[in-house]
Amino acid sequence: MWKIQDITSKLLPKQVGHYKLGRRAGPLLFLSGQIAVDPISGKVIRSYDDLPADVRAKLATGRLNIDTREGPIAAQTWYTWNLVRELLEEQGSSLDHILFVTTYILDLDWFPTLDRVRNFFFPHGHPPGTILEVNELGMGKEILIEIEVVALIPDKGG
């Protein structure tokens, strides 16, 4: 029988919500939904300006009308996937070992932008998953996307 243990992270000194970051059961990792909130300042990621300059340069189109419209969901999607990547790596896993993803989004019309950003993290195809449109996430309407994953923690040998 697999031992079940709660996980913690040095990346998230304080949790946004009153729930566990995740649980490990044998080689499986269940990561709670992650959102685009800086864990130190508590600041919500709202635009390309909240991302590192090199990322901003890759994601932004340079067209004001498109970047104004897509910027918030693109920035939050990138930030959240990057956080998921870092958390998985900290636990001995990776994006390549994701078994299933559940994505919650406030507006399915944003899917093309979400997909464009997600492809930066999964250039050879993304893992199976479900995308659900919801009315609100955790901290209110300023949170546009939440991502939770189930991943495999591979043996050290493979």
mmCIF file of N, CA and C in Angstrom, residues 77-146:
data_model
loop_
_atom_site.group_PDB
_atom_site.id
_atom_site.type_symbol
_atom_site.label_atom_id
_atom_site.label_comp_id
_atom_site.label_asym_id
_atom_site.label_seq_id
_atom_site.Cartn_x
_atom_site.Cartn_y
_atom_site.Cartn_z
ATOM 1 N N THR A 77 -1.726 32.763 -17.647
ATOM 2 C CA THR A 77 -1.486 31.393 -18.111
ATOM 3 C C THR A 77 0.001 31.064 -18.040
ATOM 4 N N TRP A 78 0.859 31.972 -18.531
ATOM 5 C CA TRP A 78 2.300 31.717 -18.477
ATOM 6 C C TRP A 78 2.769 31.581 -17.030
ATOM 7 N N TYR A 79 2.369 32.520 -16.184
ATOM 8 C CA TYR A 79 2.816 32.516 -14.792
ATOM 9 C C TYR A 79 2.406 31.214 -14.104
ATOM 10 N N THR A 80 1.162 30.797 -14.332
ATOM 11 C CA THR A 80 0.656 29.604 -13.666
ATOM 12 C C THR A 80 1.350 28.346 -14.169
ATOM 13 N N TRP A 81 1.526 28.211 -15.491
ATOM 14 C CA TRP A 81 2.239 27.038 -16.006
ATOM 15 C C TRP A 81 3.690 27.028 -15.533
ATOM 16 N N ASN A 82 4.330 28.172 -15.451
ATOM 17 C CA ASN A 82 5.702 28.235 -14.966
ATOM 18 C C ASN A 82 5.771 27.805 -13.501
ATOM 19 N N LEU A 83 4.803 28.235 -12.704
ATOM 20 C CA LEU A 83 4.752 27.822 -11.300
ATOM 21 C C LEU A 83 4.537 26.312 -11.193
ATOM 22 N N VAL A 84 3.624 25.772 -11.973
ATOM 23 C CA VAL A 84 3.400 24.320 -11.974
ATOM 24 C C VAL A 84 4.697 23.596 -12.342
ATOM 25 N N ARG A 85 5.394 24.082 -13.364
ATOM 26 C CA ARG A 85 6.672 23.473 -13.772
ATOM 27 C C ARG A 85 7.669 23.470 -12.612
ATOM 28 N N GLU A 86 7.821 24.618 -11.955
ATOM 29 C CA GLU A 86 8.768 24.722 -10.841
ATOM 30 C C GLU A 86 8.381 23.804 -9.683
ATOM 31 N N LEU A 87 7.093 23.734 -9.366
ATOM 32 C CA LEU A 87 6.633 22.870 -8.278
ATOM 33 C C LEU A 87 6.871 21.397 -8.606
ATOM 34 N N LEU A 88 6.587 21.004 -9.840
ATOM 35 C CA LEU A 88 6.828 19.620 -10.242
ATOM 36 C C LEU A 88 8.310 19.277 -10.140
ATOM 37 N N GLU A 89 9.165 20.151 -10.627
ATOM 38 C CA GLU A 89 10.608 19.898 -10.575
ATOM 39 C C GLU A 89 11.092 19.810 -9.136
ATOM 40 N N GLU A 90 10.562 20.652 -8.272
ATOM 41 C CA GLU A 90 10.945 20.616 -6.860
ATOM 42 C C GLU A 90 10.574 19.268 -6.222
ATOM 43 N N GLN A 91 9.509 18.652 -6.705
ATOM 44 C CA GLN A 91 9.042 17.373 -6.158
ATOM 45 C C GLN A 91 9.648 16.163 -6.874
ATOM 46 N N GLY A 92 10.544 16.411 -7.848
ATOM 47 C CA GLY A 92 11.203 15.314 -8.554
ATOM 48 C C GLY A 92 10.474 14.862 -9.806
ATOM 49 N N SER A 93 9.573 15.685 -10.311
ATOM 50 C CA SER A 93 8.824 15.361 -11.519
ATOM 51 C C SER A 93 9.108 16.432 -12.573
ATOM 52 N N SER A 94 8.268 16.502 -13.596
ATOM 53 C CA SER A 94 8.438 17.509 -14.640
ATOM 54 C C SER A 94 7.146 17.630 -15.436
ATOM 55 N N LEU A 95 7.111 18.609 -16.314
ATOM 56 C CA LEU A 95 5.952 18.765 -17.198
ATOM 57 C C LEU A 95 5.762 17.525 -18.067
ATOM 58 N N ASP A 96 6.848 16.867 -18.437
ATOM 59 C CA ASP A 96 6.772 15.662 -19.266
ATOM 60 C C ASP A 96 6.110 14.489 -18.550
ATOM 61 N N HIS A 97 6.013 14.570 -17.236
ATOM 62 C CA HIS A 97 5.441 13.474 -16.453
ATOM 63 C C HIS A 97 4.009 13.759 -15.992
ATOM 64 N N ILE A 98 3.397 14.800 -16.522
ATOM 65 C CA ILE A 98 1.998 15.079 -16.181
ATOM 66 C C ILE A 98 1.117 14.009 -16.812
ATOM 67 N N LEU A 99 0.238 13.451 -15.994
ATOM 68 C CA LEU A 99 -0.697 12.433 -16.465
ATOM 69 C C LEU A 99 -2.034 13.038 -16.876
ATOM 70 N N PHE A 100 -2.447 14.104 -16.186
ATOM 71 C CA PHE A 100 -3.738 14.728 -16.477
ATOM 72 C C PHE A 100 -3.748 16.152 -15.930
ATOM 73 N N VAL A 101 -4.394 17.043 -16.671
ATOM 74 C CA VAL A 101 -4.507 18.458 -16.293
ATOM 75 C C VAL A 101 -5.982 18.838 -16.242
ATOM 76 N N THR A 102 -6.351 19.587 -15.217
ATOM 77 C CA THR A 102 -7.667 20.224 -15.202
ATOM 78 C C THR A 102 -7.424 21.726 -15.172
ATOM 79 N N THR A 103 -7.997 22.419 -16.140
ATOM 80 C CA THR A 103 -7.845 23.870 -16.250
ATOM 81 C C THR A 103 -9.208 24.515 -16.085
ATOM 82 N N TYR A 104 -9.272 25.473 -15.178
ATOM 83 C CA TYR A 104 -10.494 26.247 -14.956
ATOM 84 C C TYR A 104 -10.244 27.642 -15.514
ATOM 85 N N ILE A 105 -11.175 28.143 -16.294
ATOM 86 C CA ILE A 105 -11.008 29.439 -16.947
ATOM 87 C C ILE A 105 -12.340 30.194 -16.900
ATOM 88 N N LEU A 106 -12.262 31.510 -16.768
ATOM 89 C CA LEU A 106 -13.491 32.299 -16.661
ATOM 90 C C LEU A 106 -14.233 32.449 -17.975
ATOM 91 N N ASP A 107 -13.527 32.333 -19.101
ATOM 92 C CA ASP A 107 -14.177 32.551 -20.395
ATOM 93 C C ASP A 107 -13.530 31.650 -21.446
ATOM 94 N N LEU A 108 -14.292 30.717 -21.987
ATOM 95 C CA LEU A 108 -13.742 29.798 -22.992
ATOM 96 C C LEU A 108 -13.340 30.506 -24.279
ATOM 97 N N ASP A 109 -13.803 31.729 -24.485
ATOM 98 C CA ASP A 109 -13.356 32.499 -25.649
ATOM 99 C C ASP A 109 -11.859 32.796 -25.585
ATOM 100 N N TRP A 110 -11.266 32.668 -24.407
ATOM 101 C CA TRP A 110 -9.833 32.885 -24.236
ATOM 102 C C TRP A 110 -9.013 31.655 -24.628
ATOM 103 N N PHE A 111 -9.666 30.564 -25.002
ATOM 104 C CA PHE A 111 -8.944 29.322 -25.281
ATOM 105 C C PHE A 111 -7.808 29.489 -26.290
ATOM 106 N N PRO A 112 -7.994 30.200 -27.410
ATOM 107 C CA PRO A 112 -6.876 30.330 -28.353
ATOM 108 C C PRO A 112 -5.619 30.942 -27.713
ATOM 109 N N THR A 113 -5.800 31.920 -26.836
ATOM 110 C CA THR A 113 -4.655 32.531 -26.150
ATOM 111 C C THR A 113 -4.052 31.551 -25.159
ATOM 112 N N LEU A 114 -4.895 30.887 -24.389
ATOM 113 C CA LEU A 114 -4.430 29.880 -23.441
ATOM 114 C C LEU A 114 -3.618 28.816 -24.173
ATOM 115 N N ASP A 115 -4.124 28.348 -25.300
ATOM 116 C CA ASP A 115 -3.449 27.305 -26.068
ATOM 117 C C ASP A 115 -2.110 27.793 -26.620
ATOM 118 N N ARG A 116 -2.067 29.019 -27.105
ATOM 119 C CA ARG A 116 -0.821 29.591 -27.634
ATOM 120 C C ARG A 116 0.257 29.632 -26.554
ATOM 121 N N VAL A 117 -0.116 30.057 -25.348
ATOM 122 C CA VAL A 117 0.853 30.146 -24.252
ATOM 123 C C VAL A 117 1.234 28.748 -23.764
ATOM 124 N N ARG A 118 0.259 27.874 -23.648
ATOM 125 C CA ARG A 118 0.520 26.502 -23.194
ATOM 126 C C ARG A 118 1.529 25.813 -24.112
ATOM 127 N N ASN A 119 1.491 26.130 -25.400
ATOM 128 C CA ASN A 119 2.419 25.513 -26.354
ATOM 129 C C ASN A 119 3.879 25.887 -26.098
ATOM 130 N N PHE A 120 4.139 26.994 -25.390
ATOM 131 C CA PHE A 120 5.512 27.328 -24.995
ATOM 132 C C PHE A 120 6.055 26.267 -24.044
ATOM 133 N N PHE A 121 5.182 25.712 -23.218
ATOM 134 C CA PHE A 121 5.587 24.711 -22.235
ATOM 135 C C PHE A 121 5.528 23.292 -22.790
ATOM 136 N N PHE A 122 4.702 23.084 -23.816
ATOM 137 C CA PHE A 122 4.520 21.759 -24.405
ATOM 138 C C PHE A 122 4.660 21.843 -25.922
ATOM 139 N N PRO A 123 5.869 22.084 -26.423
ATOM 140 C CA PRO A 123 6.044 22.262 -27.869
ATOM 141 C C PRO A 123 5.751 21.006 -28.690
ATOM 142 N N HIS A 124 5.753 19.841 -28.051
ATOM 143 C CA HIS A 124 5.529 18.586 -28.777
ATOM 144 C C HIS A 124 4.174 17.969 -28.441
ATOM 145 N N GLY A 125 3.258 18.775 -27.962
ATOM 146 C CA GLY A 125 1.927 18.281 -27.601
ATOM 147 C C GLY A 125 1.732 18.281 -26.098
ATOM 148 N N HIS A 126 0.565 18.699 -25.678
ATOM 149 C CA HIS A 126 0.299 18.806 -24.245
ATOM 150 C C HIS A 126 -0.369 17.538 -23.716
ATOM 151 N N PRO A 127 -0.349 17.348 -22.392
ATOM 152 C CA PRO A 127 -0.937 16.146 -21.795
ATOM 153 C C PRO A 127 -2.466 16.171 -21.887
ATOM 154 N N PRO A 128 -3.094 15.018 -21.652
ATOM 155 C CA PRO A 128 -4.551 14.997 -21.673
ATOM 156 C C PRO A 128 -5.113 15.846 -20.541
ATOM 157 N N GLY A 129 -6.312 16.331 -20.746
ATOM 158 C CA GLY A 129 -6.908 17.146 -19.706
ATOM 159 C C GLY A 129 -8.299 17.615 -20.056
ATOM 160 N N THR A 130 -8.838 18.399 -19.149
ATOM 161 C CA THR A 130 -10.165 18.978 -19.291
ATOM 162 C C THR A 130 -10.061 20.465 -19.017
ATOM 163 N N ILE A 131 -10.766 21.253 -19.817
ATOM 164 C CA ILE A 131 -10.848 22.695 -19.585
ATOM 165 C C ILE A 131 -12.300 23.022 -19.281
ATOM 166 N N LEU A 132 -12.515 23.699 -18.161
ATOM 167 C CA LEU A 132 -13.859 24.036 -17.718
ATOM 168 C C LEU A 132 -14.022 25.541 -17.574
ATOM 169 N N GLU A 133 -15.119 26.071 -18.069
ATOM 170 C CA GLU A 133 -15.453 27.476 -17.846
ATOM 171 C C GLU A 133 -16.209 27.567 -16.524
ATOM 172 N N VAL A 134 -15.775 28.488 -15.669
ATOM 173 C CA VAL A 134 -16.401 28.681 -14.360
ATOM 174 C C VAL A 134 -16.738 30.156 -14.166
ATOM 175 N N ASN A 135 -17.575 30.443 -13.183
ATOM 176 C CA ASN A 135 -17.983 31.826 -12.920
ATOM 177 C C ASN A 135 -16.942 32.626 -12.159
ATOM 178 N N GLU A 136 -16.205 31.960 -11.277
ATOM 179 C CA GLU A 136 -15.243 32.663 -10.439
ATOM 180 C C GLU A 136 -14.237 31.668 -9.889
ATOM 181 N N LEU A 137 -13.026 32.156 -9.616
ATOM 182 C CA LEU A 137 -11.965 31.338 -9.043
ATOM 183 C C LEU A 137 -11.447 31.990 -7.770
ATOM 184 N N GLY A 138 -11.216 31.185 -6.768
ATOM 185 C CA GLY A 138 -10.594 31.567 -5.517
ATOM 186 C C GLY A 138 -10.672 32.993 -5.023
ATOM 187 N N MET A 139 -9.910 33.866 -5.622
ATOM 188 C CA MET A 139 -9.779 35.227 -5.108
ATOM 189 C C MET A 139 -10.658 36.224 -5.857
ATOM 190 N N GLY A 140 -11.606 35.751 -6.616
ATOM 191 C CA GLY A 140 -12.509 36.666 -7.307
ATOM 192 C C GLY A 140 -12.231 36.757 -8.790
ATOM 193 N N LYS A 141 -12.881 37.707 -9.428
ATOM 194 C CA LYS A 141 -12.863 37.834 -10.892
ATOM 195 C C LYS A 141 -11.499 38.210 -11.469
ATOM 196 N N GLU A 142 -10.574 38.690 -10.636
ATOM 197 C CA GLU A 142 -9.262 39.046 -11.183
ATOM 198 C C GLU A 142 -8.391 37.816 -11.450
ATOM 199 N N ILE A 143 -8.761 36.676 -10.897
ATOM 200 C CA ILE A 143 -8.085 35.418 -11.215
ATOM 201 C C ILE A 143 -8.804 34.818 -12.409
ATOM 202 N N LEU A 144 -8.099 34.676 -13.524
ATOM 203 C CA LEU A 144 -8.707 34.267 -14.786
ATOM 204 C C LEU A 144 -8.562 32.780 -15.085
ATOM 205 N N ILE A 145 -7.562 32.138 -14.456
ATOM 206 C CA ILE A 145 -7.262 30.739 -14.771
ATOM 207 C C ILE A 145 -6.695 30.041 -13.540
ATOM 208 N N GLU A 146 -7.004 28.762 -13.413
ATOM 209 C CA GLU A 146 -6.443 27.916 -12.360
ATOM 210 C C GLU A 146 -6.102 26.573 -12.994
#
